[in-house]
Amino acid sequence: MARTAPGTADPVKPLLNRHRALCEDAVDPLEIAAALEVHGITDRAALSRFRHRDVFALAEELYARVPHDTSRAATTVAAQAPASGRLAPWMLVTPAPGLVAALTLFLLDSTGGGSRLAVTLTGAVALSCAVAASLRHGPLRAEGRRAPAARLWVYWLLAYAVYGDGLLTAHVEGGSGTSWSATPTSLVALSFAVAPAAWCAHLFSLRARRGLSRSRDLADFAASTRPVLLAVVALYACALTGIALLVPLLFHGFHGFHGVPGFHDGGDPAHVAALATLLLLARLLTVHGYPAAAAAGLAAACAVEALACLSVLVAGVPGCAVLGTPVAQAVHAWGAGAVPAFACGAAAAGLVCHAAVSLARASAHT
């Protein structure tokens, strides 16, 4: 650790006086290093202004100069340490949304009449509770970091996943749009996606925290974190593609399912995988302190889907047929699922670029 020479002014002391409360409350030097990064102190500034080789060395100096509550530090470390041989509560909660959604659809397949409405309402409430519980515990928890509009965008994206493809197809084929089918299997697949999303978020946070403890400067940490982020996103996208392919096959075997009015067991796997990946990236950014960027990505996907539907509707107005031509050609060539797959995929690509910068900062992992 680089220290100031005897007889020279101490450049660290003013910094310590400004951030004394932070330094005293910190559990370890890594927490101070992340906070210094938030305040704009880079490795270059640590060397030129504070005579330390990097922010990590400066943080160690600040940590060593102030007293600490050792009992609090021990409690925090114990809480962060994984319990060997035991399942964390979130590991038991995150599979619940998929199970609830699948059970609801099975019951809809075997009931009829007024019972179907009761099953639908009960299943919707149970699914909402299961998802809320999954987001309040474990690696997907983002207490106090949510953007107010993000929930609205998520509801739109989920509603489009169930009803959007059928509505778009009905209008492109020249129908009135009053008779179109839903794809509830898409919602079931997205519900099953909560569990791998939690595991991928946990894996990313764990690897990033380990990289933070091993890195000696901010550039080194960023270089080690970006490949982990990309690998986790790619792993999740592959897992969701498999889920999106398997769920329709599972329900295809139930002959009564085809008799449910307005339902079909299709759903575009690319759309489901792109939407789930977008939701994972948005949640990662929210958990690590960037809810505004997450909401912007979700809003962008919603805007593209809404404009696609609007262009097809406006195309029915005399003289405006050309406005719906690009969407109609895409639907005829690749299917209705290509439109939301493009919207969610493009938004996910934007969030990946943002996350590669934002989540590679030490301050995102305190």
mmCIF file of C-alpha atoms in Angstrom:
data_model
loop_
_atom_site.group_PDB
_atom_site.id
_atom_site.type_symbol
_atom_site.label_atom_id
_atom_site.label_comp_id
_atom_site.label_asym_id
_atom_site.label_seq_id
_atom_site.Cartn_x
_atom_site.Cartn_y
_atom_site.Cartn_z
ATOM 1 C CA MET A 1 0.000 0.000 0.000
ATOM 2 C CA ALA A 2 1.358 3.383 -1.007
ATOM 3 C CA ARG A 3 1.585 5.805 1.920
ATOM 4 C CA THR A 4 2.572 9.430 2.101
ATOM 5 C CA ALA A 5 6.169 10.260 2.901
ATOM 6 C CA PRO A 6 7.054 11.760 6.288
ATOM 7 C CA GLY A 7 6.907 15.530 6.407
ATOM 8 C CA THR A 8 4.483 15.923 3.524
ATOM 9 C CA ALA A 9 0.863 16.967 3.671
ATOM 10 C CA ASP A 10 -1.564 14.108 4.139
ATOM 11 C CA PRO A 11 -3.985 14.172 1.155
ATOM 12 C CA VAL A 12 -6.078 11.346 2.610
ATOM 13 C CA LYS A 13 -7.095 13.196 5.775
ATOM 14 C CA PRO A 14 -9.520 15.665 4.120
ATOM 15 C CA LEU A 15 -11.119 12.765 2.264
ATOM 16 C CA LEU A 16 -11.446 10.833 5.499
ATOM 17 C CA ASN A 17 -13.061 13.828 7.230
ATOM 18 C CA ARG A 18 -15.634 14.143 4.427
ATOM 19 C CA HIS A 19 -16.538 10.443 4.487
ATOM 20 C CA ARG A 20 -15.856 9.503 8.104
ATOM 21 C CA ALA A 21 -19.355 8.149 8.728
ATOM 22 C CA LEU A 22 -19.108 5.987 5.633
ATOM 23 C CA CYS A 23 -15.702 4.647 6.624
ATOM 24 C CA GLU A 24 -16.806 3.876 10.187
ATOM 25 C CA ASP A 25 -19.961 2.064 9.058
ATOM 26 C CA ALA A 26 -18.252 0.051 6.311
ATOM 27 C CA VAL A 27 -18.046 -3.696 6.850
ATOM 28 C CA ASP A 28 -14.888 -4.043 4.722
ATOM 29 C CA PRO A 29 -12.656 -1.911 2.455
ATOM 30 C CA LEU A 30 -14.607 -3.080 -0.602
ATOM 31 C CA GLU A 31 -17.648 -1.158 0.594
ATOM 32 C CA ILE A 32 -15.563 2.012 0.849
ATOM 33 C CA ALA A 33 -14.040 1.431 -2.606
ATOM 34 C CA ALA A 34 -17.512 1.149 -4.143
ATOM 35 C CA ALA A 35 -18.648 4.333 -2.414
ATOM 36 C CA LEU A 36 -15.559 6.213 -3.592
ATOM 37 C CA GLU A 37 -16.353 5.156 -7.143
ATOM 38 C CA VAL A 38 -19.870 6.565 -6.752
ATOM 39 C CA HIS A 39 -18.324 9.883 -5.687
ATOM 40 C CA GLY A 40 -16.254 9.981 -8.877
ATOM 41 C CA ILE A 41 -12.870 8.904 -7.492
ATOM 42 C CA THR A 42 -11.144 6.806 -10.144
ATOM 43 C CA ASP A 43 -7.878 4.900 -10.048
ATOM 44 C CA ARG A 44 -6.185 7.851 -11.752
ATOM 45 C CA ALA A 45 -7.506 10.246 -9.107
ATOM 46 C CA ALA A 46 -6.399 7.905 -6.331
ATOM 47 C CA LEU A 47 -2.857 7.975 -7.731
ATOM 48 C CA SER A 48 -2.578 11.666 -8.612
ATOM 49 C CA ARG A 49 -4.547 13.273 -5.773
ATOM 50 C CA PHE A 50 -4.245 10.800 -2.903
ATOM 51 C CA ARG A 51 -0.896 9.078 -3.686
ATOM 52 C CA HIS A 52 -2.308 5.534 -3.716
ATOM 53 C CA ARG A 53 -1.966 3.176 -6.613
ATOM 54 C CA ASP A 54 -5.732 2.647 -7.051
ATOM 55 C CA VAL A 55 -9.117 3.075 -5.382
ATOM 56 C CA PHE A 56 -8.827 -0.271 -3.601
ATOM 57 C CA ALA A 57 -5.561 0.729 -1.910
ATOM 58 C CA LEU A 58 -7.071 4.086 -0.953
ATOM 59 C CA ALA A 59 -10.107 2.303 0.524
ATOM 60 C CA GLU A 60 -7.847 0.042 2.598
ATOM 61 C CA GLU A 61 -6.070 3.118 3.946
ATOM 62 C CA LEU A 62 -9.357 4.781 4.912
ATOM 63 C CA TYR A 63 -10.671 1.583 6.473
ATOM 64 C CA ALA A 64 -7.522 1.162 8.553
ATOM 65 C CA ARG A 65 -7.663 4.719 9.929
ATOM 66 C CA VAL A 66 -11.060 4.537 11.648
ATOM 67 C CA PRO A 67 -12.494 2.266 14.372
ATOM 68 C CA HIS A 68 -15.148 -0.291 13.410
ATOM 69 C CA ASP A 69 -17.923 -2.206 15.106
ATOM 70 C CA THR A 70 -16.544 -5.741 14.853
ATOM 71 C CA SER A 71 -19.806 -7.319 16.008
ATOM 72 C CA ARG A 72 -21.722 -5.671 13.152
ATOM 73 C CA ALA A 73 -19.118 -6.770 10.634
ATOM 74 C CA ALA A 74 -19.241 -10.343 11.899
ATOM 75 C CA THR A 75 -23.039 -10.361 11.734
ATOM 76 C CA THR A 76 -23.050 -9.027 8.173
ATOM 77 C CA VAL A 77 -20.476 -11.518 6.964
ATOM 78 C CA ALA A 78 -22.394 -14.363 8.573
ATOM 79 C CA ALA A 79 -25.592 -13.204 6.907
ATOM 80 C CA GLN A 80 -23.901 -13.030 3.497
ATOM 81 C CA ALA A 81 -22.279 -16.448 3.814
ATOM 82 C CA PRO A 82 -24.261 -19.251 2.143
ATOM 83 C CA ALA A 83 -25.646 -21.833 4.506
ATOM 84 C CA SER A 84 -24.008 -25.130 3.621
ATOM 85 C CA GLY A 85 -26.313 -28.104 3.379
ATOM 86 C CA ARG A 86 -29.483 -25.991 3.648
ATOM 87 C CA LEU A 87 -31.856 -24.554 1.096
ATOM 88 C CA ALA A 88 -32.378 -20.801 1.223
ATOM 89 C CA PRO A 89 -36.049 -19.717 1.383
ATOM 90 C CA TRP A 90 -35.938 -18.192 -2.106
ATOM 91 C CA MET A 91 -34.936 -21.549 -3.579
ATOM 92 C CA LEU A 92 -38.246 -22.965 -2.399
ATOM 93 C CA VAL A 93 -40.359 -19.959 -3.431
ATOM 94 C CA THR A 94 -39.186 -19.281 -7.000
ATOM 95 C CA PRO A 95 -40.583 -22.516 -8.554
ATOM 96 C CA ALA A 96 -44.057 -21.607 -7.225
ATOM 97 C CA PRO A 97 -45.137 -19.281 -10.101
ATOM 98 C CA GLY A 98 -44.568 -21.957 -12.730
ATOM 99 C CA LEU A 99 -46.368 -24.614 -10.711
ATOM 100 C CA VAL A 100 -49.323 -22.320 -10.016
ATOM 101 C CA ALA A 101 -49.635 -21.307 -13.690
ATOM 102 C CA ALA A 102 -49.439 -24.915 -14.884
ATOM 103 C CA LEU A 103 -51.998 -26.101 -12.333
ATOM 104 C CA THR A 104 -54.376 -23.298 -13.311
ATOM 105 C CA LEU A 105 -54.183 -24.239 -16.982
ATOM 106 C CA PHE A 106 -54.693 -27.917 -16.180
ATOM 107 C CA LEU A 107 -57.835 -27.002 -14.233
ATOM 108 C CA LEU A 108 -59.087 -24.803 -17.061
ATOM 109 C CA ASP A 109 -58.600 -27.744 -19.381
ATOM 110 C CA SER A 110 -60.816 -29.996 -17.253
ATOM 111 C CA THR A 111 -63.562 -27.564 -16.213
ATOM 112 C CA GLY A 112 -66.311 -25.763 -18.071
ATOM 113 C CA GLY A 113 -69.074 -23.209 -17.718
ATOM 114 C CA GLY A 114 -69.028 -20.859 -14.765
ATOM 115 C CA SER A 115 -66.329 -22.897 -13.032
ATOM 116 C CA ARG A 116 -63.826 -21.756 -15.629
ATOM 117 C CA LEU A 117 -64.181 -18.101 -14.577
ATOM 118 C CA ALA A 118 -63.681 -19.000 -10.916
ATOM 119 C CA VAL A 119 -60.584 -21.038 -11.785
ATOM 120 C CA THR A 120 -59.209 -18.170 -13.875
ATOM 121 C CA LEU A 121 -59.656 -15.571 -11.133
ATOM 122 C CA THR A 122 -58.275 -17.850 -8.421
ATOM 123 C CA GLY A 123 -55.308 -18.786 -10.555
ATOM 124 C CA ALA A 124 -54.561 -15.147 -11.394
ATOM 125 C CA VAL A 125 -54.555 -14.155 -7.722
ATOM 126 C CA ALA A 126 -52.423 -17.148 -6.740
ATOM 127 C CA LEU A 127 -49.964 -16.478 -9.558
ATOM 128 C CA SER A 128 -49.653 -12.812 -8.573
ATOM 129 C CA CYS A 129 -48.923 -13.791 -4.967
ATOM 130 C CA ALA A 130 -46.343 -16.385 -6.034
ATOM 131 C CA VAL A 131 -44.506 -13.922 -8.291
ATOM 132 C CA ALA A 132 -44.592 -11.208 -5.608
ATOM 133 C CA ALA A 133 -43.112 -13.638 -3.055
ATOM 134 C CA SER A 134 -40.350 -14.590 -5.509
ATOM 135 C CA LEU A 135 -39.441 -10.947 -6.061
ATOM 136 C CA ARG A 136 -39.397 -10.093 -2.354
ATOM 137 C CA HIS A 137 -36.853 -12.739 -1.371
ATOM 138 C CA GLY A 138 -33.456 -13.804 -2.563
ATOM 139 C CA PRO A 139 -31.401 -12.459 -5.477
ATOM 140 C CA LEU A 140 -34.404 -10.873 -7.268
ATOM 141 C CA ARG A 141 -35.228 -8.628 -4.309
ATOM 142 C CA ALA A 142 -35.022 -4.914 -5.120
ATOM 143 C CA GLU A 143 -36.297 -3.154 -2.023
ATOM 144 C CA GLY A 144 -36.831 0.565 -2.617
ATOM 145 C CA ARG A 145 -35.182 0.551 -6.050
ATOM 146 C CA ARG A 146 -38.134 0.178 -8.396
ATOM 147 C CA ALA A 147 -39.268 2.681 -11.012
ATOM 148 C CA PRO A 148 -43.017 3.339 -10.618
ATOM 149 C CA ALA A 149 -43.775 2.901 -14.331
ATOM 150 C CA ALA A 150 -41.901 -0.389 -14.692
ATOM 151 C CA ARG A 151 -44.815 -2.448 -13.360
ATOM 152 C CA LEU A 152 -47.145 -1.000 -15.999
ATOM 153 C CA TRP A 153 -44.707 -1.903 -18.791
ATOM 154 C CA VAL A 154 -44.340 -5.438 -17.445
ATOM 155 C CA TYR A 155 -48.124 -5.900 -17.376
ATOM 156 C CA TRP A 156 -48.339 -4.744 -20.990
ATOM 157 C CA LEU A 157 -45.593 -7.144 -22.108
ATOM 158 C CA LEU A 158 -47.218 -10.088 -20.314
ATOM 159 C CA ALA A 159 -50.653 -9.261 -21.718
ATOM 160 C CA TYR A 160 -49.207 -9.036 -25.213
ATOM 161 C CA ALA A 161 -47.474 -12.392 -24.746
ATOM 162 C CA VAL A 162 -50.883 -13.972 -24.121
ATOM 163 C CA TYR A 163 -53.165 -12.027 -26.484
ATOM 164 C CA GLY A 164 -51.003 -9.948 -28.829
ATOM 165 C CA ASP A 165 -50.085 -12.553 -31.428
ATOM 166 C CA GLY A 166 -53.697 -13.641 -31.900
ATOM 167 C CA LEU A 167 -54.916 -10.054 -32.205
ATOM 168 C CA LEU A 168 -52.190 -9.133 -34.691
ATOM 169 C CA THR A 169 -52.831 -12.222 -36.807
ATOM 170 C CA ALA A 170 -56.582 -11.577 -36.885
ATOM 171 C CA HIS A 171 -56.132 -8.026 -38.185
ATOM 172 C CA VAL A 172 -53.392 -8.883 -40.680
ATOM 173 C CA GLU A 173 -55.561 -11.637 -42.165
ATOM 174 C CA GLY A 174 -58.359 -9.139 -42.682
ATOM 175 C CA GLY A 175 -60.573 -10.127 -39.773
ATOM 176 C CA SER A 176 -62.444 -7.773 -37.535
ATOM 177 C CA GLY A 177 -60.314 -8.637 -34.541
ATOM 178 C CA THR A 178 -63.335 -9.791 -32.541
ATOM 179 C CA SER A 179 -62.450 -13.497 -32.782
ATOM 180 C CA TRP A 180 -58.856 -14.119 -31.874
ATOM 181 C CA SER A 181 -57.135 -16.697 -29.722
ATOM 182 C CA ALA A 182 -54.903 -16.441 -26.667
ATOM 183 C CA THR A 183 -51.710 -18.357 -25.954
ATOM 184 C CA PRO A 184 -51.714 -19.014 -22.195
ATOM 185 C CA THR A 185 -48.790 -21.409 -22.568
ATOM 186 C CA SER A 186 -46.587 -18.350 -23.098
ATOM 187 C CA LEU A 187 -47.543 -17.102 -19.639
ATOM 188 C CA VAL A 188 -46.891 -20.559 -18.168
ATOM 189 C CA ALA A 189 -43.425 -20.623 -19.736
ATOM 190 C CA LEU A 190 -42.674 -17.139 -18.393
ATOM 191 C CA SER A 191 -43.859 -18.239 -14.950
ATOM 192 C CA PHE A 192 -41.475 -21.184 -15.003
ATOM 193 C CA ALA A 193 -38.741 -18.703 -15.986
ATOM 194 C CA VAL A 194 -38.770 -17.118 -12.515
ATOM 195 C CA ALA A 195 -36.748 -19.959 -10.982
ATOM 196 C CA PRO A 196 -33.837 -19.904 -13.490
ATOM 197 C CA ALA A 197 -33.909 -16.095 -13.347
ATOM 198 C CA ALA A 198 -33.318 -16.205 -9.592
ATOM 199 C CA TRP A 199 -30.498 -18.718 -9.974
ATOM 200 C CA CYS A 200 -28.837 -16.680 -12.736
ATOM 201 C CA ALA A 201 -29.112 -13.492 -10.665
ATOM 202 C CA HIS A 202 -27.640 -15.342 -7.687
ATOM 203 C CA LEU A 203 -24.782 -16.711 -9.800
ATOM 204 C CA PHE A 204 -23.979 -13.285 -11.225
ATOM 205 C CA SER A 205 -24.007 -11.571 -7.822
ATOM 206 C CA LEU A 206 -21.864 -14.311 -6.286
ATOM 207 C CA ARG A 207 -19.269 -14.220 -9.068
ATOM 208 C CA ALA A 208 -19.189 -10.435 -9.101
ATOM 209 C CA ARG A 209 -18.680 -10.272 -5.327
ATOM 210 C CA ARG A 210 -15.832 -12.773 -5.543
ATOM 211 C CA GLY A 211 -14.307 -10.789 -8.408
ATOM 212 C CA LEU A 212 -14.557 -7.643 -6.309
ATOM 213 C CA SER A 213 -12.624 -9.247 -3.464
ATOM 214 C CA ARG A 214 -9.890 -10.482 -5.827
ATOM 215 C CA SER A 215 -9.487 -7.379 -7.999
ATOM 216 C CA ARG A 216 -6.828 -4.774 -7.314
ATOM 217 C CA ASP A 217 -8.273 -1.927 -9.377
ATOM 218 C CA LEU A 218 -11.551 -0.884 -10.957
ATOM 219 C CA ALA A 219 -10.502 -1.728 -14.510
ATOM 220 C CA ASP A 220 -9.544 -5.245 -13.456
ATOM 221 C CA PHE A 221 -12.909 -5.737 -11.791
ATOM 222 C CA ALA A 222 -14.825 -4.456 -14.833
ATOM 223 C CA ALA A 223 -12.868 -6.731 -17.162
ATOM 224 C CA SER A 224 -13.643 -9.768 -15.026
ATOM 225 C CA THR A 225 -17.335 -8.939 -14.510
ATOM 226 C CA ARG A 226 -18.467 -8.349 -18.100
ATOM 227 C CA PRO A 227 -17.810 -11.920 -19.311
ATOM 228 C CA VAL A 228 -19.722 -13.251 -16.294
ATOM 229 C CA LEU A 229 -22.703 -11.046 -17.127
ATOM 230 C CA LEU A 230 -22.749 -12.115 -20.775
ATOM 231 C CA ALA A 231 -22.369 -15.779 -19.860
ATOM 232 C CA VAL A 232 -25.235 -15.599 -17.359
ATOM 233 C CA VAL A 233 -27.529 -13.884 -19.884
ATOM 234 C CA ALA A 234 -26.647 -16.432 -22.568
ATOM 235 C CA LEU A 235 -27.236 -19.316 -20.160
ATOM 236 C CA TYR A 236 -30.626 -17.906 -19.213
ATOM 237 C CA ALA A 237 -31.649 -17.353 -22.845
ATOM 238 C CA CYS A 238 -30.774 -20.975 -23.671
ATOM 239 C CA ALA A 239 -32.718 -22.248 -20.662
ATOM 240 C CA LEU A 240 -35.758 -20.165 -21.622
ATOM 241 C CA THR A 241 -35.666 -21.367 -25.207
ATOM 242 C CA GLY A 242 -35.876 -24.930 -23.902
ATOM 243 C CA ILE A 243 -38.735 -24.045 -21.541
ATOM 244 C CA ALA A 244 -40.603 -22.216 -24.326
ATOM 245 C CA LEU A 245 -40.354 -25.318 -26.536
ATOM 246 C CA LEU A 246 -41.282 -27.847 -23.847
ATOM 247 C CA VAL A 247 -44.302 -26.139 -22.270
ATOM 248 C CA PRO A 248 -46.497 -26.190 -25.431
ATOM 249 C CA LEU A 249 -45.567 -29.839 -25.969
ATOM 250 C CA LEU A 250 -46.641 -30.631 -22.422
ATOM 251 C CA PHE A 251 -50.101 -29.157 -22.923
ATOM 252 C CA HIS A 252 -50.422 -30.489 -26.445
ATOM 253 C CA GLY A 253 -50.941 -33.953 -24.984
ATOM 254 C CA PHE A 254 -54.176 -32.948 -23.238
ATOM 255 C CA HIS A 255 -56.918 -33.405 -25.802
ATOM 256 C CA GLY A 256 -59.432 -31.284 -23.893
ATOM 257 C CA PHE A 257 -57.167 -28.236 -24.073
ATOM 258 C CA HIS A 258 -58.095 -27.698 -27.708
ATOM 259 C CA GLY A 259 -61.722 -27.379 -26.667
ATOM 260 C CA VAL A 260 -61.133 -24.357 -24.446
ATOM 261 C CA PRO A 261 -62.679 -21.393 -26.336
ATOM 262 C CA GLY A 262 -60.139 -18.853 -27.485
ATOM 263 C CA PHE A 263 -57.100 -20.910 -26.416
ATOM 264 C CA HIS A 264 -54.460 -22.591 -28.479
ATOM 265 C CA ASP A 265 -51.251 -24.231 -27.345
ATOM 266 C CA GLY A 266 -48.895 -22.378 -29.637
ATOM 267 C CA GLY A 267 -46.740 -19.419 -28.752
ATOM 268 C CA ASP A 268 -43.533 -18.314 -30.387
ATOM 269 C CA PRO A 269 -40.460 -19.647 -28.502
ATOM 270 C CA ALA A 270 -38.313 -16.776 -29.757
ATOM 271 C CA HIS A 271 -40.817 -14.259 -28.368
ATOM 272 C CA VAL A 272 -40.940 -15.992 -24.971
ATOM 273 C CA ALA A 273 -37.139 -16.283 -24.755
ATOM 274 C CA ALA A 274 -36.594 -12.643 -25.807
ATOM 275 C CA LEU A 275 -39.214 -11.340 -23.362
ATOM 276 C CA ALA A 276 -37.871 -13.419 -20.467
ATOM 277 C CA THR A 277 -34.311 -12.260 -21.186
ATOM 278 C CA LEU A 278 -35.502 -8.644 -21.270
ATOM 279 C CA LEU A 279 -37.255 -9.078 -17.923
ATOM 280 C CA LEU A 280 -34.141 -10.670 -16.383
ATOM 281 C CA LEU A 281 -31.900 -7.823 -17.515
ATOM 282 C CA ALA A 282 -34.389 -5.246 -16.280
ATOM 283 C CA ARG A 283 -34.540 -6.954 -12.901
ATOM 284 C CA LEU A 284 -30.733 -7.221 -12.631
ATOM 285 C CA LEU A 285 -30.394 -3.509 -13.334
ATOM 286 C CA THR A 286 -33.110 -2.717 -10.794
ATOM 287 C CA VAL A 287 -31.581 -4.930 -8.098
ATOM 288 C CA HIS A 288 -28.169 -3.322 -8.574
ATOM 289 C CA GLY A 289 -29.421 0.260 -8.475
ATOM 290 C CA TYR A 290 -30.430 1.239 -12.039
ATOM 291 C CA PRO A 291 -34.247 1.101 -12.098
ATOM 292 C CA ALA A 292 -34.624 4.014 -14.534
ATOM 293 C CA ALA A 293 -32.609 2.230 -17.222
ATOM 294 C CA ALA A 294 -34.627 -0.936 -16.661
ATOM 295 C CA ALA A 295 -37.917 0.942 -17.039
ATOM 296 C CA ALA A 296 -36.649 2.629 -20.221
ATOM 297 C CA GLY A 297 -35.831 -0.736 -21.800
ATOM 298 C CA LEU A 298 -39.248 -2.151 -20.926
ATOM 299 C CA ALA A 299 -40.991 0.979 -22.223
ATOM 300 C CA ALA A 300 -39.106 0.762 -25.518
ATOM 301 C CA ALA A 301 -40.312 -2.808 -26.097
ATOM 302 C CA CYS A 302 -43.881 -1.785 -25.249
ATOM 303 C CA ALA A 303 -43.692 1.134 -27.676
ATOM 304 C CA VAL A 304 -42.583 -1.068 -30.583
ATOM 305 C CA GLU A 305 -45.355 -3.601 -29.911
ATOM 306 C CA ALA A 306 -47.972 -0.853 -29.598
ATOM 307 C CA LEU A 307 -46.822 0.856 -32.812
ATOM 308 C CA ALA A 308 -46.925 -2.460 -34.670
ATOM 309 C CA CYS A 309 -50.537 -3.089 -33.605
ATOM 310 C CA LEU A 310 -51.501 0.526 -34.311
ATOM 311 C CA SER A 311 -49.997 0.427 -37.813
ATOM 312 C CA VAL A 312 -52.100 -2.612 -38.694
ATOM 313 C CA LEU A 313 -55.269 -0.992 -37.316
ATOM 314 C CA VAL A 314 -54.617 2.289 -39.149
ATOM 315 C CA ALA A 315 -53.983 0.356 -42.370
ATOM 316 C CA GLY A 316 -57.737 -0.261 -42.550
ATOM 317 C CA VAL A 317 -58.340 3.454 -43.080
ATOM 318 C CA PRO A 318 -58.620 4.372 -46.791
ATOM 319 C CA GLY A 319 -55.313 5.659 -48.098
ATOM 320 C CA CYS A 320 -53.283 4.376 -45.124
ATOM 321 C CA ALA A 321 -52.749 0.777 -46.224
ATOM 322 C CA VAL A 322 -49.029 1.366 -46.740
ATOM 323 C CA LEU A 323 -48.526 1.999 -43.014
ATOM 324 C CA GLY A 324 -49.343 -1.595 -42.138
ATOM 325 C CA THR A 325 -47.325 -3.182 -44.952
ATOM 326 C CA PRO A 326 -44.039 -3.769 -43.036
ATOM 327 C CA VAL A 327 -45.781 -5.490 -40.117
ATOM 328 C CA ALA A 328 -48.058 -7.495 -42.425
ATOM 329 C CA GLN A 329 -45.085 -8.710 -44.461
ATOM 330 C CA ALA A 330 -43.220 -9.702 -41.299
ATOM 331 C CA VAL A 331 -46.242 -11.634 -40.019
ATOM 332 C CA HIS A 332 -46.690 -13.439 -43.344
ATOM 333 C CA ALA A 333 -42.989 -14.291 -43.572
ATOM 334 C CA TRP A 334 -42.130 -15.254 -39.992
ATOM 335 C CA GLY A 335 -45.383 -15.339 -38.049
ATOM 336 C CA ALA A 336 -46.981 -12.927 -35.608
ATOM 337 C CA GLY A 337 -44.435 -13.793 -32.908
ATOM 338 C CA ALA A 338 -41.645 -12.189 -34.939
ATOM 339 C CA VAL A 339 -42.864 -8.684 -34.104
ATOM 340 C CA PRO A 340 -42.701 -8.942 -30.276
ATOM 341 C CA ALA A 341 -39.573 -11.087 -30.551
ATOM 342 C CA PHE A 342 -37.874 -8.239 -32.407
ATOM 343 C CA ALA A 343 -39.212 -5.632 -29.977
ATOM 344 C CA CYS A 344 -38.098 -7.507 -26.861
ATOM 345 C CA GLY A 345 -34.838 -8.673 -28.444
ATOM 346 C CA ALA A 346 -33.826 -5.158 -29.464
ATOM 347 C CA ALA A 347 -34.697 -3.787 -26.022
ATOM 348 C CA ALA A 348 -32.772 -6.634 -24.374
ATOM 349 C CA ALA A 349 -29.738 -5.880 -26.557
ATOM 350 C CA GLY A 350 -29.861 -2.268 -25.408
ATOM 351 C CA LEU A 351 -30.072 -3.289 -21.763
ATOM 352 C CA VAL A 352 -27.157 -5.708 -22.211
ATOM 353 C CA CYS A 353 -24.994 -2.844 -23.458
ATOM 354 C CA HIS A 354 -26.081 -0.676 -20.542
ATOM 355 C CA ALA A 355 -25.555 -3.486 -18.027
ATOM 356 C CA ALA A 356 -22.088 -4.238 -19.404
ATOM 357 C CA VAL A 357 -21.096 -0.741 -18.279
ATOM 358 C CA SER A 358 -23.259 -0.225 -15.192
ATOM 359 C CA LEU A 359 -22.949 -3.660 -13.597
ATOM 360 C CA ALA A 360 -19.193 -3.706 -14.136
ATOM 361 C CA ARG A 361 -18.823 -0.960 -11.520
ATOM 362 C CA ALA A 362 -17.884 -1.862 -7.995
ATOM 363 C CA SER A 363 -20.622 0.399 -6.665
ATOM 364 C CA ALA A 364 -23.279 -1.891 -8.183
ATOM 365 C CA HIS A 365 -22.329 -4.786 -5.909
ATOM 366 C CA THR A 366 -22.373 -3.355 -2.380
#
